Amino acid sequence: MLESYLFVYLLFAVIQLLVGVLANGIIVVVNGTGLIKQRKMIPLDLLLSCLAISRICLQLGIFCINLNVLSLTEFTIFPDNFAIFTFVNELGLWFAAWLSVFYCAEIACIAQPLFFWLKMRIAKLVPWLIFGSLLYASIISVLHSKHTRILFQKIWLDLFSNNATAQIRELSVLQRSFLVIEFSLPFLIFLFSTLLLIFFLGRHTWQMRNTVTGTRNASMRIHISALLSILSFLVFYLAYYVMPALFFSQIFKLRNPIFLFCLFVVGSYPGGHFVILILGNPKLKQNVKKTLLHSKCCQ
């Protein structure tokens, strides 16, 4: 039987799962409805839909980790399917990186030839970026499925047993380096484009600070809202990288409150990002409201 604080954590994990699936599912439904009505989908909606689908799968995978940690499922279930989780996770990280690049190219104005070229072609590049991400994540998952499974199985076994008897081969330094580079590459792309966008929005908002009336004031409020949304997502994205590093380093014991907190923060990333997107994007918020009202009328 679960202890009281573990039962409370399980309750929060279930709520987290429902919020994550609902927030991402709304994006898929809204964009899918638009595709059916208009027979086409703009590049941003396509990228958001692909990201939302990957986030739903990631949210389900994180919930399985929670069940595994709470000993509500068999210990071997998650390590044996870690290649699938690696594929979904890698795919979601790349989609998030390309979303950041898309926003940066569409919003920021930088007098650089390469940036201008990207700004003019980013919409046409989106399908190719999605296809390239799918291909890259598939190849990485296949090539390194054995190595990532060995690494994760060792960590998982050490967490669940202080007297582990299974002999698991250690990864070489080169293999570990490749794994770190592969997972760091989308993070670096995301970080660069996000910081560039934050710099541009911050500078633009600072230049408009003395204007308090008219359309410029409304524009400044939009910029501030966008800036806060990007900063919030940056915090989520950084936490998603930092927290796994903390509990995979085995500093905290399994089911320790701090360990569970780290795991909860990781699980908040897939749903939290899209909640921020919906609340911070007036057009997206309006489309969500229309879809929800339409579903109520149909009922």
PDB file of C-alpha atoms in Angstrom:
ATOM      1  CA  MET A   1       0.000   0.000   0.000  1.00  0.00           C
ATOM      2  CA  LEU A   2       1.237   3.493  -0.896  1.00  0.00           C
ATOM      3  CA  GLU A   3       2.289   5.914   1.811  1.00  0.00           C
ATOM      4  CA  SER A   4       0.196   9.073   2.164  1.00  0.00           C
ATOM      5  CA  TYR A   5       2.628  11.404   0.349  1.00  0.00           C
ATOM      6  CA  LEU A   6       3.065   8.869  -2.477  1.00  0.00           C
ATOM      7  CA  PHE A   7      -0.716   8.653  -2.863  1.00  0.00           C
ATOM      8  CA  VAL A   8      -0.878  12.466  -3.073  1.00  0.00           C
ATOM      9  CA  TYR A   9       1.880  12.405  -5.691  1.00  0.00           C
ATOM     10  CA  LEU A  10      -0.037   9.791  -7.696  1.00  0.00           C
ATOM     11  CA  LEU A  11      -3.104  12.045  -7.610  1.00  0.00           C
ATOM     12  CA  PHE A  12      -1.072  14.983  -8.911  1.00  0.00           C
ATOM     13  CA  ALA A  13       0.476  12.740 -11.588  1.00  0.00           C
ATOM     14  CA  VAL A  14      -3.009  11.765 -12.817  1.00  0.00           C
ATOM     15  CA  ILE A  15      -4.063  15.441 -12.931  1.00  0.00           C
ATOM     16  CA  GLN A  16      -0.837  16.243 -14.770  1.00  0.00           C
ATOM     17  CA  LEU A  17      -1.573  13.525 -17.319  1.00  0.00           C
ATOM     18  CA  LEU A  18      -5.124  14.777 -17.900  1.00  0.00           C
ATOM     19  CA  VAL A  19      -4.011  18.404 -18.292  1.00  0.00           C
ATOM     20  CA  GLY A  20      -1.195  17.455 -20.664  1.00  0.00           C
ATOM     21  CA  VAL A  21      -3.340  15.228 -22.876  1.00  0.00           C
ATOM     22  CA  LEU A  22      -6.200  17.762 -22.867  1.00  0.00           C
ATOM     23  CA  ALA A  23      -4.023  20.793 -23.693  1.00  0.00           C
ATOM     24  CA  ASN A  24      -2.211  19.006 -26.519  1.00  0.00           C
ATOM     25  CA  GLY A  25      -5.366  17.249 -27.682  1.00  0.00           C
ATOM     26  CA  ILE A  26      -7.164  20.584 -28.045  1.00  0.00           C
ATOM     27  CA  ILE A  27      -4.428  21.799 -30.394  1.00  0.00           C
ATOM     28  CA  VAL A  28      -4.758  18.659 -32.529  1.00  0.00           C
ATOM     29  CA  VAL A  29      -8.573  18.915 -32.624  1.00  0.00           C
ATOM     30  CA  VAL A  30      -8.577  22.641 -33.464  1.00  0.00           C
ATOM     31  CA  ASN A  31      -6.016  22.283 -36.259  1.00  0.00           C
ATOM     32  CA  GLY A  32      -7.636  19.071 -37.494  1.00  0.00           C
ATOM     33  CA  THR A  33     -11.027  20.793 -37.671  1.00  0.00           C
ATOM     34  CA  GLY A  34      -9.454  23.650 -39.616  1.00  0.00           C
ATOM     35  CA  LEU A  35      -7.861  21.163 -42.019  1.00  0.00           C
ATOM     36  CA  ILE A  36     -11.217  19.482 -42.670  1.00  0.00           C
ATOM     37  CA  LYS A  37     -12.994  22.800 -43.278  1.00  0.00           C
ATOM     38  CA  GLN A  38     -10.331  24.552 -45.360  1.00  0.00           C
ATOM     39  CA  ARG A  39      -8.701  21.459 -46.913  1.00  0.00           C
ATOM     40  CA  LYS A  40      -5.279  22.874 -46.060  1.00  0.00           C
ATOM     41  CA  MET A  41      -3.095  23.584 -43.041  1.00  0.00           C
ATOM     42  CA  ILE A  42      -0.697  26.476 -42.635  1.00  0.00           C
ATOM     43  CA  PRO A  43       2.910  25.561 -41.732  1.00  0.00           C
ATOM     44  CA  LEU A  44       2.642  26.805 -38.134  1.00  0.00           C
ATOM     45  CA  ASP A  45      -0.481  24.722 -37.469  1.00  0.00           C
ATOM     46  CA  LEU A  46       1.218  21.674 -39.020  1.00  0.00           C
ATOM     47  CA  LEU A  47       4.238  22.108 -36.765  1.00  0.00           C
ATOM     48  CA  LEU A  48       2.053  22.676 -33.686  1.00  0.00           C
ATOM     49  CA  SER A  49      -0.023  19.573 -34.481  1.00  0.00           C
ATOM     50  CA  CYS A  50       3.052  17.364 -34.880  1.00  0.00           C
ATOM     51  CA  LEU A  51       4.499  18.760 -31.649  1.00  0.00           C
ATOM     52  CA  ALA A  52       1.192  18.198 -29.822  1.00  0.00           C
ATOM     53  CA  ILE A  53       0.971  14.568 -30.958  1.00  0.00           C
ATOM     54  CA  SER A  54       4.547  13.897 -29.827  1.00  0.00           C
ATOM     55  CA  ARG A  55       3.791  15.608 -26.499  1.00  0.00           C
ATOM     56  CA  ILE A  56       0.735  13.398 -25.903  1.00  0.00           C
ATOM     57  CA  CYS A  57       2.906  10.310 -26.402  1.00  0.00           C
ATOM     58  CA  LEU A  58       5.603  11.805 -24.167  1.00  0.00           C
ATOM     59  CA  GLN A  59       3.041  12.605 -21.459  1.00  0.00           C
ATOM     60  CA  LEU A  60       1.831   9.004 -21.496  1.00  0.00           C
ATOM     61  CA  GLY A  61       5.433   7.785 -21.279  1.00  0.00           C
ATOM     62  CA  ILE A  62       6.159  10.026 -18.287  1.00  0.00           C
ATOM     63  CA  PHE A  63       3.009   8.739 -16.576  1.00  0.00           C
ATOM     64  CA  CYS A  64       4.291   5.189 -17.102  1.00  0.00           C
ATOM     65  CA  ILE A  65       7.540   6.248 -15.411  1.00  0.00           C
ATOM     66  CA  ASN A  66       5.500   7.560 -12.481  1.00  0.00           C
ATOM     67  CA  LEU A  67       3.681   4.222 -12.174  1.00  0.00           C
ATOM     68  CA  ASN A  68       7.006   2.404 -12.381  1.00  0.00           C
ATOM     69  CA  VAL A  69       8.559   4.607  -9.691  1.00  0.00           C
ATOM     70  CA  LEU A  70       5.558   4.025  -7.418  1.00  0.00           C
ATOM     71  CA  SER A  71       5.887   0.260  -8.044  1.00  0.00           C
ATOM     72  CA  LEU A  72       2.415   0.069  -9.596  1.00  0.00           C
ATOM     73  CA  THR A  73       3.788  -1.621 -12.731  1.00  0.00           C
ATOM     74  CA  GLU A  74       6.516  -4.184 -13.339  1.00  0.00           C
ATOM     75  CA  PHE A  75      10.076  -2.893 -13.102  1.00  0.00           C
ATOM     76  CA  THR A  76      11.083  -4.171 -16.578  1.00  0.00           C
ATOM     77  CA  ILE A  77       8.194  -2.644 -18.551  1.00  0.00           C
ATOM     78  CA  PHE A  78       9.718   0.800 -19.058  1.00  0.00           C
ATOM     79  CA  PRO A  79      13.398  -0.154 -19.626  1.00  0.00           C
ATOM     80  CA  ASP A  80      12.343  -2.724 -22.234  1.00  0.00           C
ATOM     81  CA  ASN A  81      10.451  -0.049 -24.200  1.00  0.00           C
ATOM     82  CA  PHE A  82      12.976   2.714 -23.738  1.00  0.00           C
ATOM     83  CA  ALA A  83      13.767   2.918 -27.483  1.00  0.00           C
ATOM     84  CA  ILE A  84      10.181   4.068 -28.134  1.00  0.00           C
ATOM     85  CA  PHE A  85      10.447   6.681 -25.405  1.00  0.00           C
ATOM     86  CA  THR A  86      13.793   7.848 -26.853  1.00  0.00           C
ATOM     87  CA  PHE A  87      12.199   8.285 -30.296  1.00  0.00           C
ATOM     88  CA  VAL A  88       9.226  10.274 -28.949  1.00  0.00           C
ATOM     89  CA  ASN A  89      11.432  12.392 -26.697  1.00  0.00           C
ATOM     90  CA  GLU A  90      13.970  13.160 -29.427  1.00  0.00           C
ATOM     91  CA  LEU A  91      11.187  14.012 -31.874  1.00  0.00           C
ATOM     92  CA  GLY A  92       9.487  16.361 -29.408  1.00  0.00           C
ATOM     93  CA  LEU A  93      12.750  18.175 -28.666  1.00  0.00           C
ATOM     94  CA  TRP A  94      13.394  18.782 -32.366  1.00  0.00           C
ATOM     95  CA  PHE A  95       9.820  19.955 -33.005  1.00  0.00           C
ATOM     96  CA  ALA A  96      10.117  22.391 -30.079  1.00  0.00           C
ATOM     97  CA  ALA A  97      13.435  23.657 -31.464  1.00  0.00           C
ATOM     98  CA  TRP A  98      11.928  24.236 -34.923  1.00  0.00           C
ATOM     99  CA  LEU A  99       8.920  25.990 -33.366  1.00  0.00           C
ATOM    100  CA  SER A 100      11.299  28.379 -31.636  1.00  0.00           C
ATOM    101  CA  VAL A 101      13.177  28.941 -34.915  1.00  0.00           C
ATOM    102  CA  PHE A 102       9.851  29.565 -36.696  1.00  0.00           C
ATOM    103  CA  TYR A 103       8.747  32.201 -34.160  1.00  0.00           C
ATOM    104  CA  CYS A 104      12.176  33.818 -34.232  1.00  0.00           C
ATOM    105  CA  ALA A 105      12.195  34.032 -38.042  1.00  0.00           C
ATOM    106  CA  GLU A 106       8.607  35.338 -38.217  1.00  0.00           C
ATOM    107  CA  ILE A 107       8.790  37.922 -35.424  1.00  0.00           C
ATOM    108  CA  ALA A 108      12.370  39.154 -35.178  1.00  0.00           C
ATOM    109  CA  CYS A 109      13.876  41.606 -37.676  1.00  0.00           C
ATOM    110  CA  ILE A 110      17.646  41.299 -37.970  1.00  0.00           C
ATOM    111  CA  ALA A 111      19.693  42.869 -40.741  1.00  0.00           C
ATOM    112  CA  GLN A 112      21.612  39.755 -41.696  1.00  0.00           C
ATOM    113  CA  PRO A 113      21.475  38.068 -45.154  1.00  0.00           C
ATOM    114  CA  LEU A 114      21.214  34.543 -43.698  1.00  0.00           C
ATOM    115  CA  PHE A 115      18.429  35.563 -41.324  1.00  0.00           C
ATOM    116  CA  PHE A 116      16.556  37.338 -44.151  1.00  0.00           C
ATOM    117  CA  TRP A 117      16.856  34.195 -46.300  1.00  0.00           C
ATOM    118  CA  LEU A 118      15.439  32.110 -43.438  1.00  0.00           C
ATOM    119  CA  LYS A 119      12.626  34.603 -42.833  1.00  0.00           C
ATOM    120  CA  MET A 120      11.532  34.396 -46.490  1.00  0.00           C
ATOM    121  CA  ARG A 121      11.631  30.583 -46.645  1.00  0.00           C
ATOM    122  CA  ILE A 122      10.773  29.319 -43.158  1.00  0.00           C
ATOM    123  CA  ALA A 123       7.141  28.537 -44.061  1.00  0.00           C
ATOM    124  CA  LYS A 124       8.207  26.351 -47.012  1.00  0.00           C
ATOM    125  CA  LEU A 125      10.891  24.664 -44.929  1.00  0.00           C
ATOM    126  CA  VAL A 126       8.506  23.484 -42.181  1.00  0.00           C
ATOM    127  CA  PRO A 127       7.378  20.224 -43.912  1.00  0.00           C
ATOM    128  CA  TRP A 128      11.002  19.360 -44.660  1.00  0.00           C
ATOM    129  CA  LEU A 129      12.050  20.122 -41.088  1.00  0.00           C
ATOM    130  CA  ILE A 130       9.297  17.807 -39.810  1.00  0.00           C
ATOM    131  CA  PHE A 131      10.298  15.049 -42.224  1.00  0.00           C
ATOM    132  CA  GLY A 132      13.980  15.489 -41.363  1.00  0.00           C
ATOM    133  CA  SER A 133      13.204  15.310 -37.648  1.00  0.00           C
ATOM    134  CA  LEU A 134      11.204  12.101 -38.113  1.00  0.00           C
ATOM    135  CA  LEU A 135      14.014  10.557 -40.157  1.00  0.00           C
ATOM    136  CA  TYR A 136      16.722  11.678 -37.725  1.00  0.00           C
ATOM    137  CA  ALA A 137      14.845  10.478 -34.624  1.00  0.00           C
ATOM    138  CA  SER A 138      14.138   7.116 -36.304  1.00  0.00           C
ATOM    139  CA  ILE A 139      17.772   6.573 -37.282  1.00  0.00           C
ATOM    140  CA  ILE A 140      19.036   7.612 -33.837  1.00  0.00           C
ATOM    141  CA  SER A 141      16.553   5.345 -32.058  1.00  0.00           C
ATOM    142  CA  VAL A 142      17.523   2.355 -34.202  1.00  0.00           C
ATOM    143  CA  LEU A 143      21.287   2.906 -34.089  1.00  0.00           C
ATOM    144  CA  HIS A 144      21.447   3.642 -30.377  1.00  0.00           C
ATOM    145  CA  SER A 145      18.511   1.620 -29.080  1.00  0.00           C
ATOM    146  CA  LYS A 146      20.884  -0.937 -27.578  1.00  0.00           C
ATOM    147  CA  HIS A 147      23.211   1.647 -26.036  1.00  0.00           C
ATOM    148  CA  THR A 148      20.464   3.854 -24.586  1.00  0.00           C
ATOM    149  CA  ARG A 149      18.705   0.786 -23.208  1.00  0.00           C
ATOM    150  CA  ILE A 150      21.937  -0.381 -21.530  1.00  0.00           C
ATOM    151  CA  LEU A 151      22.538   3.044 -20.002  1.00  0.00           C
ATOM    152  CA  PHE A 152      18.973   3.481 -18.812  1.00  0.00           C
ATOM    153  CA  GLN A 153      18.687  -0.091 -17.545  1.00  0.00           C
ATOM    154  CA  LYS A 154      21.793   0.419 -15.413  1.00  0.00           C
ATOM    155  CA  ILE A 155      20.437   3.656 -13.930  1.00  0.00           C
ATOM    156  CA  TRP A 156      16.967   2.168 -13.439  1.00  0.00           C
ATOM    157  CA  LEU A 157      18.383  -0.955 -11.785  1.00  0.00           C
ATOM    158  CA  ASP A 158      20.575   1.119  -9.464  1.00  0.00           C
ATOM    159  CA  LEU A 159      17.563   3.190  -8.452  1.00  0.00           C
ATOM    160  CA  PHE A 160      15.382   0.192  -7.656  1.00  0.00           C
ATOM    161  CA  SER A 161      17.991  -1.997  -6.034  1.00  0.00           C
ATOM    162  CA  ASN A 162      20.915  -1.142  -3.793  1.00  0.00           C
ATOM    163  CA  ASN A 163      22.298  -4.652  -4.282  1.00  0.00           C
ATOM    164  CA  ALA A 164      21.925  -5.032  -8.023  1.00  0.00           C
ATOM    165  CA  THR A 165      23.224  -8.385  -9.217  1.00  0.00           C
ATOM    166  CA  ALA A 166      22.638  -7.935 -12.938  1.00  0.00           C
ATOM    167  CA  GLN A 167      25.801  -7.397 -14.929  1.00  0.00           C
ATOM    168  CA  ILE A 168      25.262  -4.546 -17.355  1.00  0.00           C
ATOM    169  CA  ARG A 169      28.025  -3.480 -19.668  1.00  0.00           C
ATOM    170  CA  GLU A 170      29.181   0.104 -19.226  1.00  0.00           C
ATOM    171  CA  LEU A 171      29.070   2.446 -22.196  1.00  0.00           C
ATOM    172  CA  SER A 172      32.331   3.761 -23.546  1.00  0.00           C
ATOM    173  CA  VAL A 173      33.214   7.449 -23.271  1.00  0.00           C
ATOM    174  CA  LEU A 174      32.716   7.840 -27.031  1.00  0.00           C
ATOM    175  CA  GLN A 175      29.216   6.325 -26.894  1.00  0.00           C
ATOM    176  CA  ARG A 176      28.266   8.556 -23.972  1.00  0.00           C
ATOM    177  CA  SER A 177      29.624  11.587 -25.832  1.00  0.00           C
ATOM    178  CA  PHE A 178      27.516  10.811 -28.904  1.00  0.00           C
ATOM    179  CA  LEU A 179      24.394  10.450 -26.759  1.00  0.00           C
ATOM    180  CA  VAL A 180      25.041  13.790 -25.056  1.00  0.00           C
ATOM    181  CA  ILE A 181      25.653  15.543 -28.401  1.00  0.00           C
ATOM    182  CA  GLU A 182      22.503  14.078 -29.949  1.00  0.00           C
ATOM    183  CA  PHE A 183      20.261  15.285 -27.130  1.00  0.00           C
ATOM    184  CA  SER A 184      22.087  18.623 -26.788  1.00  0.00           C
ATOM    185  CA  LEU A 185      21.845  19.646 -30.455  1.00  0.00           C
ATOM    186  CA  PRO A 186      18.106  20.515 -30.463  1.00  0.00           C
ATOM    187  CA  PHE A 187      18.569  22.235 -27.101  1.00  0.00           C
ATOM    188  CA  LEU A 188      21.315  24.498 -28.485  1.00  0.00           C
ATOM    189  CA  ILE A 189      19.192  25.397 -31.536  1.00  0.00           C
ATOM    190  CA  PHE A 190      16.220  26.142 -29.305  1.00  0.00           C
ATOM    191  CA  LEU A 191      18.305  28.163 -26.843  1.00  0.00           C
ATOM    192  CA  PHE A 192      19.966  30.276 -29.549  1.00  0.00           C
ATOM    193  CA  SER A 193      16.721  31.121 -31.376  1.00  0.00           C
ATOM    194  CA  THR A 194      14.835  31.772 -28.123  1.00  0.00           C
ATOM    195  CA  LEU A 195      17.490  34.070 -26.688  1.00  0.00           C
ATOM    196  CA  LEU A 196      17.654  35.909 -30.025  1.00  0.00           C
ATOM    197  CA  LEU A 197      13.873  36.388 -29.968  1.00  0.00           C
ATOM    198  CA  ILE A 198      13.910  37.486 -26.314  1.00  0.00           C
ATOM    199  CA  PHE A 199      16.626  40.035 -27.120  1.00  0.00           C
ATOM    200  CA  PHE A 200      14.649  41.419 -30.059  1.00  0.00           C
ATOM    201  CA  LEU A 201      11.328  41.626 -28.164  1.00  0.00           C
ATOM    202  CA  GLY A 202      13.017  43.104 -25.106  1.00  0.00           C
ATOM    203  CA  ARG A 203      14.778  45.782 -27.152  1.00  0.00           C
ATOM    204  CA  HIS A 204      11.630  46.568 -29.138  1.00  0.00           C
ATOM    205  CA  THR A 205       9.532  46.837 -25.952  1.00  0.00           C
ATOM    206  CA  TRP A 206      12.160  49.095 -24.367  1.00  0.00           C
ATOM    207  CA  GLN A 207      12.051  51.412 -27.406  1.00  0.00           C
ATOM    208  CA  MET A 208       8.259  51.678 -27.097  1.00  0.00           C
ATOM    209  CA  ARG A 209       8.210  52.218 -23.309  1.00  0.00           C
ATOM    210  CA  ASN A 210       7.430  55.965 -23.538  1.00  0.00           C
ATOM    211  CA  THR A 211       4.388  55.416 -25.741  1.00  0.00           C
ATOM    212  CA  VAL A 212       1.358  54.864 -23.504  1.00  0.00           C
ATOM    213  CA  THR A 213      -1.598  55.400 -25.851  1.00  0.00           C
ATOM    214  CA  GLY A 214      -2.873  54.289 -29.225  1.00  0.00           C
ATOM    215  CA  THR A 215      -1.993  51.311 -31.333  1.00  0.00           C
ATOM    216  CA  ARG A 216       1.643  51.324 -30.158  1.00  0.00           C
ATOM    217  CA  ASN A 217       0.510  50.749 -26.608  1.00  0.00           C
ATOM    218  CA  ALA A 218      -1.537  47.743 -27.737  1.00  0.00           C
ATOM    219  CA  SER A 219       1.450  46.503 -29.734  1.00  0.00           C
ATOM    220  CA  MET A 220       3.671  46.848 -26.679  1.00  0.00           C
ATOM    221  CA  ARG A 221       1.233  44.771 -24.599  1.00  0.00           C
ATOM    222  CA  ILE A 222       1.309  42.067 -27.272  1.00  0.00           C
ATOM    223  CA  HIS A 223       5.107  42.099 -27.252  1.00  0.00           C
ATOM    224  CA  ILE A 224       5.226  41.872 -23.449  1.00  0.00           C
ATOM    225  CA  SER A 225       2.748  38.971 -23.500  1.00  0.00           C
ATOM    226  CA  ALA A 226       4.836  37.182 -26.145  1.00  0.00           C
ATOM    227  CA  LEU A 227       8.003  37.856 -24.166  1.00  0.00           C
ATOM    228  CA  LEU A 228       6.512  36.389 -20.969  1.00  0.00           C
ATOM    229  CA  SER A 229       5.279  33.325 -22.868  1.00  0.00           C
ATOM    230  CA  ILE A 230       8.710  32.709 -24.370  1.00  0.00           C
ATOM    231  CA  LEU A 231      10.422  33.181 -21.007  1.00  0.00           C
ATOM    232  CA  SER A 232       7.977  30.732 -19.390  1.00  0.00           C
ATOM    233  CA  PHE A 233       8.615  28.135 -22.072  1.00  0.00           C
ATOM    234  CA  LEU A 234      12.368  28.663 -21.715  1.00  0.00           C
ATOM    235  CA  VAL A 235      12.075  27.854 -18.004  1.00  0.00           C
ATOM    236  CA  PHE A 236      10.072  24.687 -18.804  1.00  0.00           C
ATOM    237  CA  TYR A 237      12.565  23.629 -21.469  1.00  0.00           C
ATOM    238  CA  LEU A 238      15.609  24.194 -19.237  1.00  0.00           C
ATOM    239  CA  ALA A 239      13.933  22.343 -16.367  1.00  0.00           C
ATOM    240  CA  TYR A 240      13.188  19.431 -18.693  1.00  0.00           C
ATOM    241  CA  TYR A 241      16.931  19.047 -19.282  1.00  0.00           C
ATOM    242  CA  VAL A 242      18.169  19.834 -15.769  1.00  0.00           C
ATOM    243  CA  MET A 243      15.757  17.704 -13.712  1.00  0.00           C
ATOM    244  CA  PRO A 244      16.489  14.361 -15.451  1.00  0.00           C
ATOM    245  CA  ALA A 245      20.203  15.060 -15.020  1.00  0.00           C
ATOM    246  CA  LEU A 246      19.615  15.470 -11.287  1.00  0.00           C
ATOM    247  CA  PHE A 247      17.742  12.239 -10.646  1.00  0.00           C
ATOM    248  CA  PHE A 248      19.739  10.188 -13.162  1.00  0.00           C
ATOM    249  CA  SER A 249      22.875  11.257 -11.305  1.00  0.00           C
ATOM    250  CA  GLN A 250      21.332   9.339  -8.370  1.00  0.00           C
ATOM    251  CA  ILE A 251      21.882  12.177  -5.909  1.00  0.00           C
ATOM    252  CA  PHE A 252      18.383  11.592  -4.522  1.00  0.00           C
ATOM    253  CA  LYS A 253      16.943   8.291  -3.400  1.00  0.00           C
ATOM    254  CA  LEU A 254      13.998   6.714  -5.177  1.00  0.00           C
ATOM    255  CA  ARG A 255      10.613   8.039  -3.967  1.00  0.00           C
ATOM    256  CA  ASN A 256      12.397  10.767  -2.039  1.00  0.00           C
ATOM    257  CA  PRO A 257      10.244  13.965  -2.057  1.00  0.00           C
ATOM    258  CA  ILE A 258      12.935  15.872  -3.986  1.00  0.00           C
ATOM    259  CA  PHE A 259      13.200  13.013  -6.497  1.00  0.00           C
ATOM    260  CA  LEU A 260       9.418  13.066  -6.971  1.00  0.00           C
ATOM    261  CA  PHE A 261       9.481  16.856  -7.348  1.00  0.00           C
ATOM    262  CA  CYS A 262      12.055  16.582 -10.151  1.00  0.00           C
ATOM    263  CA  LEU A 263       9.944  13.947 -11.854  1.00  0.00           C
ATOM    264  CA  PHE A 264       6.820  16.103 -11.502  1.00  0.00           C
ATOM    265  CA  VAL A 265       8.601  19.101 -13.062  1.00  0.00           C
ATOM    266  CA  VAL A 266       9.644  16.920 -16.017  1.00  0.00           C
ATOM    267  CA  GLY A 267       6.033  15.738 -16.406  1.00  0.00           C
ATOM    268  CA  SER A 268       4.768  19.326 -16.368  1.00  0.00           C
ATOM    269  CA  TYR A 269       6.781  20.225 -19.473  1.00  0.00           C
ATOM    270  CA  PRO A 270       4.617  18.621 -22.240  1.00  0.00           C
ATOM    271  CA  GLY A 271       1.320  20.094 -21.025  1.00  0.00           C
ATOM    272  CA  GLY A 272       2.648  23.303 -19.499  1.00  0.00           C
ATOM    273  CA  HIS A 273       4.119  24.533 -22.774  1.00  0.00           C
ATOM    274  CA  PHE A 274       0.847  24.226 -24.676  1.00  0.00           C
ATOM    275  CA  VAL A 275      -1.163  25.798 -21.867  1.00  0.00           C
ATOM    276  CA  ILE A 276       1.184  28.800 -22.164  1.00  0.00           C
ATOM    277  CA  LEU A 277       0.806  28.780 -25.953  1.00  0.00           C
ATOM    278  CA  ILE A 278      -2.998  28.746 -25.767  1.00  0.00           C
ATOM    279  CA  LEU A 279      -3.193  31.481 -23.118  1.00  0.00           C
ATOM    280  CA  GLY A 280      -0.556  33.674 -24.783  1.00  0.00           C
ATOM    281  CA  ASN A 281      -1.821  33.429 -28.372  1.00  0.00           C
ATOM    282  CA  PRO A 282      -5.094  35.371 -28.930  1.00  0.00           C
ATOM    283  CA  LYS A 283      -5.817  33.676 -32.272  1.00  0.00           C
ATOM    284  CA  LEU A 284      -5.195  30.201 -30.874  1.00  0.00           C
ATOM    285  CA  LYS A 285      -7.256  30.991 -27.784  1.00  0.00           C
ATOM    286  CA  GLN A 286     -10.138  32.188 -29.974  1.00  0.00           C
ATOM    287  CA  ASN A 287     -10.017  29.037 -32.114  1.00  0.00           C
ATOM    288  CA  VAL A 288     -10.029  26.870 -28.983  1.00  0.00           C
ATOM    289  CA  LYS A 289     -13.073  28.721 -27.645  1.00  0.00           C
ATOM    290  CA  LYS A 290     -14.909  28.312 -30.969  1.00  0.00           C
ATOM    291  CA  THR A 291     -14.158  24.584 -31.036  1.00  0.00           C
ATOM    292  CA  LEU A 292     -15.309  24.094 -27.429  1.00  0.00           C
ATOM    293  CA  LEU A 293     -18.510  26.110 -28.018  1.00  0.00           C
ATOM    294  CA  HIS A 294     -19.206  24.141 -31.196  1.00  0.00           C
ATOM    295  CA  SER A 295     -18.776  20.829 -29.360  1.00  0.00           C
ATOM    296  CA  LYS A 296     -21.200  21.991 -26.632  1.00  0.00           C
ATOM    297  CA  CYS A 297     -23.779  23.029 -29.235  1.00  0.00           C
ATOM    298  CA  CYS A 298     -23.491  19.639 -30.924  1.00  0.00           C
ATOM    299  CA  GLN A 299     -24.150  17.911 -27.599  1.00  0.00           C
TER     300      GLN A 299
END
